[in-house]
Coordinates of C-alpha atoms in Angstrom, one line a residue:
M1 CA -5.0 11.6 -9.0
L2 CA -3.4 10.7 -5.7
H3 CA -5.8 13.0 -3.8
D4 CA -8.3 10.2 -3.6
S5 CA -7.5 8.9 -0.1
S6 CA -8.0 5.2 -1.0
I7 CA -5.6 5.4 -3.9
R8 CA -3.1 7.3 -1.9
K9 CA -3.3 4.7 0.9
S10 CA -2.8 1.9 -1.6
V11 CA 0.3 3.6 -3.0
E12 CA 1.7 4.1 0.5
D13 CA 1.0 0.5 1.3
Y14 CA 2.8 -0.6 -1.9
V15 CA 5.8 1.7 -1.1
K16 CA 6.1 0.2 2.4
L17 CA 5.8 -3.3 1.1
R18 CA 8.6 -2.7 -1.5
I19 CA 10.8 -1.1 1.2
R20 CA 10.3 -4.1 3.5
D21 CA 11.4 -6.5 0.7
I22 CA 14.6 -4.6 -0.2
P23 CA 17.1 -6.3 2.2
S24 CA 16.2 -9.7 0.8
E25 CA 16.3 -8.4 -2.7
I26 CA 19.7 -6.8 -2.2
K27 CA 21.2 -9.9 -0.7
H28 CA 20.1 -12.1 -3.6
T29 CA 20.6 -9.6 -6.5
F30 CA 23.4 -7.2 -5.5
P31 CA 26.1 -9.1 -3.6
N32 CA 28.9 -7.1 -5.2
V33 CA 27.5 -3.7 -5.9
K34 CA 30.8 -1.8 -5.9
Q35 CA 32.4 -4.3 -8.3
V36 CA 29.6 -4.6 -10.8
W37 CA 28.5 -1.0 -11.0
K38 CA 31.9 0.6 -10.2
C39 CA 30.3 3.0 -7.7
E40 CA 32.0 4.5 -4.7
N41 CA 29.1 4.7 -2.3
Q42 CA 26.9 1.6 -2.2
L43 CA 24.2 3.3 -0.1
D44 CA 23.8 6.3 -2.4
F45 CA 23.8 4.1 -5.5
L46 CA 21.2 1.7 -4.1
Y47 CA 19.1 4.5 -2.7
G48 CA 18.8 6.1 -6.1
Y49 CA 18.3 2.8 -7.8
Y50 CA 15.4 1.9 -5.4
V51 CA 13.7 5.3 -5.6
G52 CA 13.6 4.8 -9.4
K53 CA 12.4 1.2 -9.1
I54 CA 9.7 2.0 -6.5
E55 CA 8.5 4.9 -8.7
E56 CA 8.4 2.7 -11.8
G57 CA 6.6 -0.1 -9.8
T58 CA 4.1 2.4 -8.4
L59 CA 3.3 3.7 -11.9
H60 CA 2.7 0.1 -13.1
Y61 CA 0.7 -0.7 -10.0
L62 CA -1.5 2.4 -10.5
L63 CA -2.0 1.7 -14.2
K64 CA -3.3 -1.8 -13.4
A65 CA -5.4 -0.7 -10.4
T66 CA -7.0 2.3 -12.2
R67 CA -6.9 1.1 -15.8
S68 CA -5.9 4.6 -16.8
S69 CA -3.1 5.9 -19.0
V70 CA 0.0 7.6 -17.6
S71 CA -0.6 10.8 -19.5
G72 CA -2.4 13.4 -17.5
S73 CA -3.9 11.4 -14.6
I74 CA -0.8 10.3 -12.7
D75 CA 1.6 12.9 -11.4
T76 CA 5.0 11.3 -10.9
F77 CA 5.9 14.1 -8.5
E78 CA 3.1 12.9 -6.2
I79 CA 4.6 9.5 -6.3
R80 CA 8.0 10.9 -5.5
E81 CA 6.6 12.8 -2.5
I82 CA 5.2 9.6 -1.1
I83 CA 8.5 7.8 -1.6
E84 CA 10.2 10.8 0.1
M85 CA 7.9 10.4 3.1
Y86 CA 9.5 7.0 3.7
R87 CA 13.1 8.0 2.8
T88 CA 14.4 7.1 6.3
D89 CA 12.8 3.6 6.1
L90 CA 14.2 3.2 2.7
K91 CA 17.7 4.2 3.8
N92 CA 17.5 1.9 6.9
S93 CA 16.3 -1.0 4.8
I94 CA 19.3 -0.6 2.4
E95 CA 21.7 -0.2 5.3
K96 CA 20.3 -3.4 6.9
A97 CA 21.1 -5.3 3.7
L98 CA 24.6 -3.9 3.4
S99 CA 25.6 -4.7 7.0

């Protein structure tokens, strides 16, 4: 499904928008990550959390945009690949919020 260049570009734009908003979101939502979630590494925890949230949000976005069902037409691995393309930006965005 994401082979359509306009859909792929829309997904990439959505991922970049979500990554850009992460520092503000972390400051307002996760002020005490280590205490609340009992995690040892805030960066690793938040990285995994946001990969999942961005993937979930992308699926929701695609369902609304294409009015299709998840089964069959949307490959979550393709979404993960797009998120992985921006892994450095995602990591930097989280580090910015934690500093």
